[in-house]
Structure formats: C-alpha cells, structure tokens
Coordinates of C-alpha atoms and ligand atoms in Angstrom, one line a residue:
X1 CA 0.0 0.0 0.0
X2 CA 2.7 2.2 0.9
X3 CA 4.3 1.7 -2.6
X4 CA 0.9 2.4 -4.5
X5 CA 1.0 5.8 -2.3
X6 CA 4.3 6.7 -3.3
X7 CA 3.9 6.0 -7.5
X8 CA 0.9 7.5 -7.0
X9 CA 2.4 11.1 -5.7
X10 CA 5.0 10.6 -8.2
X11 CA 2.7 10.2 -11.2
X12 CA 0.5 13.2 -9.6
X13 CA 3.6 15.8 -9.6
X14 CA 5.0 14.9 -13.2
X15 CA 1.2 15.2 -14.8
X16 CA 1.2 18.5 -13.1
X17 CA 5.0 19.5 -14.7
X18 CA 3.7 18.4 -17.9
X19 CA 0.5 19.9 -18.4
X20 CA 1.3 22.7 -20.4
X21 CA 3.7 21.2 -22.9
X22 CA 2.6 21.5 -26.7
X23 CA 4.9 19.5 -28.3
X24 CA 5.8 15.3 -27.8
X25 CA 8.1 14.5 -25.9
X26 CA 9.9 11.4 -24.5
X27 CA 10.3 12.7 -21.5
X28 CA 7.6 13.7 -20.0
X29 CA 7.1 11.3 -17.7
X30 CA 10.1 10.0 -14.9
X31 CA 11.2 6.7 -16.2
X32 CA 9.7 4.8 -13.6
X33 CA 5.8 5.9 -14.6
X34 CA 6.9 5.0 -18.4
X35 CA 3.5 4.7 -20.4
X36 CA 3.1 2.7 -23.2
X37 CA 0.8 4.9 -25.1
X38 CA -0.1 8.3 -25.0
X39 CA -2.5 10.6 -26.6
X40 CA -2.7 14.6 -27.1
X41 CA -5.8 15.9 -26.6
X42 CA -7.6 19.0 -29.1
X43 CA -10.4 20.7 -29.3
X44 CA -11.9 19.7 -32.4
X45 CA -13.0 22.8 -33.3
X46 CA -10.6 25.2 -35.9
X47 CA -8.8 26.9 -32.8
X48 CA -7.4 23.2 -32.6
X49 CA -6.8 24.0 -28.8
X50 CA -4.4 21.6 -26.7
X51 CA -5.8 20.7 -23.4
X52 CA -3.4 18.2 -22.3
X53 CA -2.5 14.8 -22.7
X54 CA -3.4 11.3 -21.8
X55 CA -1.7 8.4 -21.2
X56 CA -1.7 4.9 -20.9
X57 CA 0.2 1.9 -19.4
X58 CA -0.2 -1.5 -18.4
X59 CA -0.4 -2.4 -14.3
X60 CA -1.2 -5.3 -12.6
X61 CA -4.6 -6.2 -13.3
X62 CA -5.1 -4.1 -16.4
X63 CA -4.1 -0.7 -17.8
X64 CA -4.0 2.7 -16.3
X65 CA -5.3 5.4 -17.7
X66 CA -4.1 9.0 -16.7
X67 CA -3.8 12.6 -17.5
X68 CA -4.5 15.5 -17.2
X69 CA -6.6 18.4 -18.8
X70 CA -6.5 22.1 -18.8
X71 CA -8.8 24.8 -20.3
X72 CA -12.0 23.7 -19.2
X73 CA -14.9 25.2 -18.0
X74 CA -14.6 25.5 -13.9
X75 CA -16.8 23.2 -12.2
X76 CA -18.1 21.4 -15.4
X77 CA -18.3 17.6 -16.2
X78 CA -17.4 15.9 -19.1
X79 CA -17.6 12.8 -20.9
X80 CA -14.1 11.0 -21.3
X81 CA -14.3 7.6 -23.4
X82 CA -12.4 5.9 -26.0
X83 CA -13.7 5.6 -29.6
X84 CA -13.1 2.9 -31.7
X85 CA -11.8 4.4 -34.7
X86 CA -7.8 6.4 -34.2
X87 CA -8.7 9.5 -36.3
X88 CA -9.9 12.6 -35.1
X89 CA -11.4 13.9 -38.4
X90 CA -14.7 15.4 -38.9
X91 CA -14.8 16.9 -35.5
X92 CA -14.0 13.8 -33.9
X93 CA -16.9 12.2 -35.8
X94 CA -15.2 9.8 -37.5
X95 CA -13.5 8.0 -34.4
X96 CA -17.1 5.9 -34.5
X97 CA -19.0 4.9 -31.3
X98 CA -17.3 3.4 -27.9
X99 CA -15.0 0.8 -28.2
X100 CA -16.6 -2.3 -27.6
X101 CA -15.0 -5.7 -28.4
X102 CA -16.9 -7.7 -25.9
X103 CA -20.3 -6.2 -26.9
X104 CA -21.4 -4.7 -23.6
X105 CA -24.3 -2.2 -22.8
X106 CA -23.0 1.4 -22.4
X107 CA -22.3 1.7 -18.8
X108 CA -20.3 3.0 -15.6
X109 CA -16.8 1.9 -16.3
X110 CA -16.8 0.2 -12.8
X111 CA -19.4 -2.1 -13.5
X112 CA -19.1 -5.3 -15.6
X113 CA -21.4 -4.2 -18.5
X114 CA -19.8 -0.7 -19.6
X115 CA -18.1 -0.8 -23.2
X116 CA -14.2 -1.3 -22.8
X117 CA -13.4 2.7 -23.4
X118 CA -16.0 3.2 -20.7
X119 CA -14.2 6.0 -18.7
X120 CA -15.3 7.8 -15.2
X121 CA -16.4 11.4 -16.3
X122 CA -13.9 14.6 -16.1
X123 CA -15.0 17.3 -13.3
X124 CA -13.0 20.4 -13.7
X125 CA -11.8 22.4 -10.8
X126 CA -12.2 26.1 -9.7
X127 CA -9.1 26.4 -12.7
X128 CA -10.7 24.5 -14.9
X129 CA -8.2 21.5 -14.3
X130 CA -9.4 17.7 -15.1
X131 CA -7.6 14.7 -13.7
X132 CA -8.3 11.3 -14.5
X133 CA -6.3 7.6 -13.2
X134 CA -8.0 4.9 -14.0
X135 CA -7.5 1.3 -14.2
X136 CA -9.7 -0.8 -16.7
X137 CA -9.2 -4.5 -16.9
X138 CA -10.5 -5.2 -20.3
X139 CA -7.9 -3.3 -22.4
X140 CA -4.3 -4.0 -23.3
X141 CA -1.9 -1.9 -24.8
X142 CA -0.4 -4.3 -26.9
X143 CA -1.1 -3.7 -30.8
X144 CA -1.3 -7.0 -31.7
X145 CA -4.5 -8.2 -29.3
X146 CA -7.8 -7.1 -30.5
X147 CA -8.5 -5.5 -27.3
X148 CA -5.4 -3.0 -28.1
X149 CA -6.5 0.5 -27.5
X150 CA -3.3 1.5 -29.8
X151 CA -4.7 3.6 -32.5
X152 CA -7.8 4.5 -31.2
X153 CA -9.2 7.8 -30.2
X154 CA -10.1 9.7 -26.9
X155 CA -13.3 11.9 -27.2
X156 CA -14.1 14.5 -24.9
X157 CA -17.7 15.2 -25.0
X158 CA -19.4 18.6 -24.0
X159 CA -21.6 17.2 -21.7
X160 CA -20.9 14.4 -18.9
X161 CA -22.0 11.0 -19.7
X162 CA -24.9 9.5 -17.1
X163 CA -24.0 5.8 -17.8
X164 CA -27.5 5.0 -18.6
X165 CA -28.4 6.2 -21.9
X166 CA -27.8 3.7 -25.0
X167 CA -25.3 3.9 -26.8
X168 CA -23.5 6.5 -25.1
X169 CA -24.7 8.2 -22.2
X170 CA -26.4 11.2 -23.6
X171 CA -22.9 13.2 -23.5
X172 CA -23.3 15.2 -26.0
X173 CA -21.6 16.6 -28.9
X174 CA -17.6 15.7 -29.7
X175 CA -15.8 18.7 -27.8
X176 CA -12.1 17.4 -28.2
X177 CA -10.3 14.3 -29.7
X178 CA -6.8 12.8 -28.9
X179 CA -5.5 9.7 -31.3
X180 CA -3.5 7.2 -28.7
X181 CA 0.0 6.8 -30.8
X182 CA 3.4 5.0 -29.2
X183 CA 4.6 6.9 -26.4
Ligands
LIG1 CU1 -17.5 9.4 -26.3
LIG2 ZN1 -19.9 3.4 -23.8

C-alpha cells in the first residue's frame, strides 16, 4: 500500500509538470511511470486547442489510464471515453462509437457491463483542471491483441456521460479528440 501511495504522488507531480507542454516529448514522464501509449488531446473545433494529454500503461490487473486536462470550464463535467476508430477527423466524428470488443451495454466503467473505453467522467476544478487515473481490466496496450486500445481515439464530450443512456450516455456533442500513438 505504501508503494501504491508513493507511484501515486509521483505520477501526480509529473502530470502536473507536464500539463502545459505543446509538443511530444519522451520525457515527460520520470522513467519509472513510463506509459506505453499516450494521446494529445484538441479541441476539435478550428482553434485546434491543446488541453493536455493522456496516457496509458499497463499495471497489474489491467491498464492505467491517466492525465491530465486544462482549459476547461470550472466546475463542469465531461464525458471521457475511447472511440473505436484512431482519427480525429470530422470533428472527432469519424472516431465511431465506444469501443466495444466484448459487446457490452454502455455503462459505468466500474461495472461489468460498460463498453471497454467506458471511462469515469472529467470534473473540472475552480481552474478549470481535469484529472483522470484509471484502471480498466478489459484493455491492453499491446497492438497485436484485439483488445489493443493502440490507434484509437479519446473523445471528450461537451456534456458528462450518465452511464445510462444507449449507446452513449447522452454526453453530448464531440468537444475534443486525442488519437493514442506510441509513447
Ligand atoms: Cu465518447
Ligand atoms: Zn460506452
């Protein structure tokens, strides 16, 4: 427990450090985080704004999902999923619906029956920061499985998602769109 504590400070303090940053970079991250994937998330409309980035990396018992997001509206909720499709054309449009390999019901991502880039909803703060670290079992980030979430596509939706509504939770329309590439 005391171990979990300490990565989990560390990974806190180096998304902070790296919030800002516009352009990739290797080292973003102390080597002992290291993700696997990550993603760089834009608005989709033309101001093409960078809110932050996301990243991904496996851990025992599944993948973590973490990041962080900037330029939101204070005290807002939003949707945070992965799409199926990794393209972020058409105002995000084209990155398709959830991904869903084991053909689930839309859902909370804690509960069995949520599609695979089921995600817990982004609340900004009074700054209009988002945070989000989470596990999910049912993804890997190996390209070669067909549960790979490599070259895919986060959506951020406008709205927050109520884990109810078919197919998607009612989230609203596409508000930003990161395709998850090699770290
Ligand atoms: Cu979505
Ligand atoms: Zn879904």
């Amino acid at each position: 427990m005391k171990k979990l504590l300490a990565t989990s400070a560390v990974l806190a303090s180096a998304i902070a450090l790296t919030a800002c940053q516009t352009t990739p970079n290797k080292q973003d991250l102390p080597a002992e985080i290291q993700p696997a994937l990550k993603a760089q998330i834009q608005t989709v409309d033309v101001s093409k704004a960078h809110l932050g980035k996301m990243y991904l990396r496996p851990v025992q018992g599944g993948v973590q999902v973490f990041g962080k997001l900037t330029g939101l509206n204070p005290g807002s909720t939003y949707a945070i999923h992965i799409h199926e499709n990794g393209t972020c054309a058409n105002k995000g449009k084209d990155a398709g619906g959830h991904f869903n390999p084991l053909n689930k019901q839309h859902g909370h991502p804690s509960t069995p029956e949520s599609h695979a880039g089921d995600l817990p909803n982004l609340t900004a703060d009074a700054n209009g920061v988002a945070s989000i670290n989470f596990v999910r079992e049912d993804i890997s980030v190996d390209p070669r499985v067909a549960n790979t979430v490599y070259n895919r596509a986060f959506i951020i939706h406008a709205g927050a998602d109520d884990y109810v509504s078919q197919p998607a939770g009612n989230a609203g329309d596409r508000m930003a769109c990161g395709v998850i590439e090699e770290y």
